[in-house]
Amino acid sequence: MSNLTNISNFVLAGFSGNQETQILYSTIFIIMYLFVLVGNLLIIFLILFNHYLHTPMYFFLINLAIGDLGVTSTIMPKAIVNAFMNSKLILYFECMTQVFFYVSFLSSNLFFLTIMAYDRYIAICFPLYFASIMKWPTCFQMAGGAWVVGFLHSALHTGNIFSMPFCSNIINQFFCEVPQLIKLFCSDSYLSETWILVFSSCLGVGCLLFILLTYVSIFTTVMSMPSVEKKEKAFSTCIPHLIVVSLFVGSSLLAHLILPAKFPSRLDQVFTTLYTMVPSLMNPIIYSMRNKDVKAAFLKLLGWRLFCKQC
């Protein structure tokens, strides 16, 4: 293939079909996106306006919800417009911007899940030192560090990808997905991206190993607690986070490592839609249903609204 040096746009060849089919895709995307918006904004609202939820754990949960909003808002509006307009084009600059913010928010979410595991580790294994370790200045520094590292990691990825020569401008997805862009590199450009992929993999594996080790310590401590009530309280704050981590990791592995080798590309695009949307869609539900404090805040808000209607 020849080197395309002057690419002005990419072609998103993800979901194809007639106008009616594209409108169906657009409707599905809109419904899923609205659920993501409502769920995550509700979590943010509940935490901000409920004094009892002003703790480090819920502060990091707000940041995770912002990351989930960012991940979906980066790709869904363009996908909805393209599906509704039956268009497949995305400008070169738009694609680069999409990759940058998508990887930024996704990376920051992984860091926030790691920080939340550390927060639970300190709260359960060292409760007497929690107030001195997880002080608000420390929490703000950790959150700021997660955002900064996420954006730097994304800048490294984005800068390297779009400095490479492309031998095609047809992306076999409905958004500018990094693995699909790498497939468009000319044959002599793969090695340049390999070291960044290795670095990203090591970073991700390091975060997951840290989370795994913290939960080994957490469960060891919980099982040694004499009080059943304390065990239930500890599990009630840990299980939602553990489910969210499993969903985040499981959906990514399913979409990138397991399914592409067994299913055709058309079905792979469906699973890509799920892994980009399902974690952001399910995280508010998981924390609302499995966390007693969030559930109580929601019921309190619902009861207040019903009371006002009766007035």
XYZ file of C-alpha atoms in Angstrom:
311
model
C 0.000 0.000 0.000
C 1.173 3.511 -0.734
C 1.871 6.039 2.004
C -1.017 8.503 2.474
C 0.812 11.659 3.553
C -2.028 14.176 3.155
C -5.004 12.660 4.949
C -7.706 15.246 5.639
C -10.306 12.824 7.005
C -10.942 9.222 7.961
C -13.794 6.950 6.953
C -15.581 5.241 9.855
C -16.744 2.011 8.239
C -18.249 0.617 11.432
C -22.001 0.142 11.110
C -23.210 0.202 7.537
C -26.721 -0.038 6.118
C -29.534 2.013 4.642
C -31.005 5.192 6.105
C -33.559 3.311 8.247
C -30.845 1.116 9.749
C -28.678 4.134 10.519
C -31.602 5.849 12.271
C -32.068 2.689 14.360
C -28.387 2.795 15.359
C -28.730 6.488 16.166
C -31.772 5.827 18.374
C -29.990 3.044 20.282
C -26.935 5.265 20.800
C -29.102 8.141 22.038
C -30.938 5.937 24.555
C -27.710 4.444 25.919
C -26.030 7.846 26.071
C -28.969 9.396 27.939
C -28.872 6.586 30.512
C -25.136 7.200 31.000
C -25.694 10.942 31.417
C -28.593 10.598 33.852
C -26.949 7.863 35.942
C -23.573 9.523 36.374
C -24.965 13.028 36.855
C -27.301 11.614 39.514
C -24.342 10.048 41.357
C -22.476 13.372 41.235
C -25.560 15.286 42.400
C -26.257 12.905 45.303
C -22.691 13.105 46.587
C -22.306 16.868 46.213
C -25.564 17.726 47.982
C -25.460 15.098 50.740
C -23.233 15.994 53.661
C -22.919 12.382 54.830
C -21.273 11.411 51.531
C -18.498 13.996 51.802
C -15.770 11.403 52.380
C -12.658 10.469 50.334
C -14.314 7.346 48.896
C -17.221 9.309 47.423
C -14.933 12.134 46.323
C -13.076 9.626 44.150
C -16.414 8.205 43.009
C -17.334 11.677 41.689
C -14.112 11.703 39.689
C -14.869 8.222 38.354
C -18.336 9.393 37.277
C -16.779 12.399 35.509
C -14.403 10.004 33.744
C -17.322 7.812 32.655
C -19.119 10.873 31.284
C -15.954 11.887 29.463
C -15.404 8.458 27.873
C -18.908 8.285 26.401
C -19.183 12.000 25.545
C -15.973 11.762 23.540
C -17.308 9.163 21.100
C -21.103 9.031 21.298
C -22.147 12.492 19.969
C -20.137 11.994 16.763
C -21.424 8.417 16.392
C -25.030 9.623 16.861
C -24.659 12.435 14.314
C -22.976 10.151 11.760
C -25.631 7.459 12.187
C -28.474 9.969 11.924
C -26.937 11.697 8.877
C -25.885 8.352 7.331
C -22.328 9.694 7.174
C -19.027 7.906 7.746
C -16.546 10.777 7.657
C -14.545 12.185 10.560
C -11.989 14.931 10.083
C -8.334 14.198 10.816
C -8.299 16.762 13.650
C -11.574 15.395 15.063
C -10.140 11.886 15.067
C -6.983 13.044 16.822
C -9.026 14.937 19.437
C -11.274 11.928 19.957
C -8.307 9.608 20.549
C -6.689 12.059 22.953
C -9.710 12.576 25.215
C -10.907 8.964 24.996
C -7.543 7.559 26.123
C -7.226 10.343 28.744
C -10.530 9.583 30.435
C -10.058 5.818 30.138
C -6.572 5.988 31.692
C -7.726 8.311 34.476
C -10.580 5.917 35.295
C -8.111 3.084 35.785
C -6.047 5.281 38.105
C -9.139 6.286 40.092
C -10.144 2.639 40.504
C -6.625 2.005 41.837
C -6.852 4.952 44.241
C -10.266 3.784 45.450
C -8.781 0.359 46.222
C -6.047 2.067 48.260
C -8.673 4.151 50.069
C -10.581 0.998 51.080
C -7.308 -0.682 52.093
C -6.430 2.125 54.512
C -10.005 2.414 55.844
C -10.312 -1.312 56.627
C -6.763 -2.429 57.427
C -5.618 0.740 59.236
C -8.798 2.493 60.445
C -7.044 4.392 63.243
C -4.670 6.058 60.767
C -7.251 6.722 58.041
C -7.968 10.341 59.022
C -4.270 11.212 59.131
C -3.402 9.460 55.852
C -6.436 10.276 53.673
C -6.586 13.989 54.440
C -8.382 16.234 51.982
C -5.180 17.861 50.617
C -3.833 14.361 49.981
C -7.057 13.329 48.231
C -6.947 16.394 45.979
C -3.317 15.690 45.134
C -4.068 12.057 44.299
C -7.052 13.034 42.128
C -5.058 15.746 40.378
C -2.213 13.289 39.805
C -4.611 10.765 38.257
C -5.949 13.355 35.811
C -2.500 14.704 34.919
C -0.937 11.264 34.383
C -3.969 10.196 32.347
C -3.658 13.208 30.055
C 0.139 12.813 29.733
C -0.262 9.128 28.904
C -2.852 10.034 26.271
C -0.658 12.791 24.820
C 2.162 10.258 24.434
C -0.145 7.825 22.641
C -1.868 10.418 20.466
C 1.306 12.208 19.454
C 3.007 8.983 18.439
C 0.009 7.568 16.533
C -0.636 10.659 14.442
C 3.044 11.160 13.658
C 3.009 7.799 11.834
C 2.357 7.440 8.095
C -1.013 5.847 7.295
C -1.473 3.535 4.318
C -5.269 3.706 4.532
C -7.865 6.060 5.967
C -10.656 3.491 6.459
C -11.262 2.718 10.161
C -13.259 -0.449 10.732
C -15.115 1.002 13.721
C -17.712 3.664 14.527
C -15.081 5.814 16.289
C -11.315 6.343 16.163
C -10.279 3.318 18.191
C -6.531 3.018 18.833
C -6.114 -0.660 17.784
C -7.918 0.057 14.506
C -5.720 3.095 13.828
C -2.577 1.042 14.436
C -3.762 -1.412 11.774
C -3.643 1.443 9.280
C 0.081 2.050 9.838
C 2.410 1.289 6.980
C 4.342 -1.953 7.508
C 7.540 -0.247 8.666
C 5.784 1.845 11.362
C 4.569 -0.855 13.785
C 7.733 -0.949 15.884
C 7.482 2.743 16.742
C 4.166 2.188 18.531
C 5.178 -1.107 20.137
C 7.173 0.428 22.982
C 4.251 2.717 23.903
C 1.865 -0.250 23.893
C 4.295 -2.166 26.119
C 4.522 0.831 28.470
C 0.720 1.133 28.592
C 0.339 -2.595 29.217
C 2.846 -2.480 32.077
C 1.030 0.521 33.548
C -2.325 -1.245 33.345
C -1.008 -4.537 34.719
C 0.717 -2.660 37.530
C -2.549 -0.973 38.550
C -4.458 -4.267 38.430
C -1.799 -6.075 40.494
C -1.941 -3.284 43.063
C -5.740 -3.595 43.260
C -5.468 -7.385 43.585
C -2.899 -7.181 46.394
C -4.908 -4.582 48.310
C -8.008 -6.787 48.177
C -6.057 -9.798 49.375
C -5.065 -7.748 52.425
C -8.596 -6.359 52.790
C -10.309 -9.755 52.733
C -7.708 -11.193 55.105
C -8.426 -8.379 57.564
C -12.201 -8.625 57.154
C -12.273 -12.377 57.733
C -10.390 -11.900 61.002
C -12.950 -9.399 62.337
C -14.949 -10.844 65.271
C -18.057 -8.743 64.593
C -20.448 -9.873 61.853
C -21.778 -6.318 61.587
C -18.299 -4.924 60.870
C -17.741 -7.605 58.236
C -20.993 -6.718 56.482
C -20.163 -3.004 56.573
C -16.692 -3.614 55.132
C -18.039 -5.848 52.373
C -20.795 -3.341 51.525
C -18.184 -0.696 50.647
C -15.771 -3.076 48.871
C -18.055 -5.236 46.727
C -19.382 -2.387 44.481
C -15.832 -1.263 43.739
C -14.714 -4.828 43.054
C -17.644 -5.349 40.653
C -16.824 -2.100 38.834
C -13.155 -3.127 38.467
C -14.166 -6.559 37.170
C -16.567 -4.975 34.671
C -13.939 -2.470 33.518
C -11.230 -5.092 33.032
C -13.501 -7.891 31.808
C -15.201 -5.844 29.087
C -11.872 -4.540 27.781
C -10.286 -7.997 27.672
C -13.402 -9.438 26.045
C -13.455 -6.802 23.311
C -9.724 -6.647 22.550
C -8.243 -10.100 23.245
C -10.886 -12.838 23.307
C -13.666 -12.015 20.864
C -11.679 -10.572 17.905
C -9.927 -13.917 17.453
C -13.202 -15.889 17.375
C -15.796 -13.650 15.742
C -15.975 -11.630 12.531
C -15.308 -7.905 12.533
C -19.025 -7.018 12.299
C -19.777 -8.733 15.596
C -16.593 -7.292 17.046
C -18.042 -3.814 16.476
C -21.107 -4.735 18.514
C -18.910 -5.856 21.412
C -16.864 -2.663 21.092
C -20.084 -0.703 21.592
C -20.729 -2.713 24.746
C -17.270 -2.259 26.240
C -17.283 1.480 25.588
C -20.775 1.991 27.020
C -21.559 -0.755 29.533
C -19.053 0.216 32.283
C -20.170 3.863 32.185
C -23.797 2.722 32.116
C -23.523 0.141 34.899
C -21.239 1.936 37.370
C -23.979 4.258 38.730
C -26.393 1.320 38.974
C -23.856 -0.815 40.828
C -23.026 1.900 43.342
C -26.701 2.788 43.777
C -27.907 -0.777 44.323
C -24.949 -2.236 46.241
C -23.951 0.745 48.401
C -26.202 1.473 51.367
C -25.101 5.106 51.744
C -25.777 6.001 48.103
C -29.068 4.103 48.172
C -30.126 5.945 51.345
C -29.225 9.311 49.778
C -31.252 8.475 46.676
C -34.285 7.355 48.697
C -34.003 10.489 50.810
C -33.978 12.643 47.674
C -36.910 10.707 46.213
C -38.863 11.029 49.449
C -38.157 14.754 49.593
C -39.452 15.254 46.078
C -42.597 13.204 46.751
C -43.180 15.176 49.947
C -42.913 18.456 48.066
C -45.430 17.246 45.460
C -47.903 16.467 48.216
C -47.437 19.948 49.590
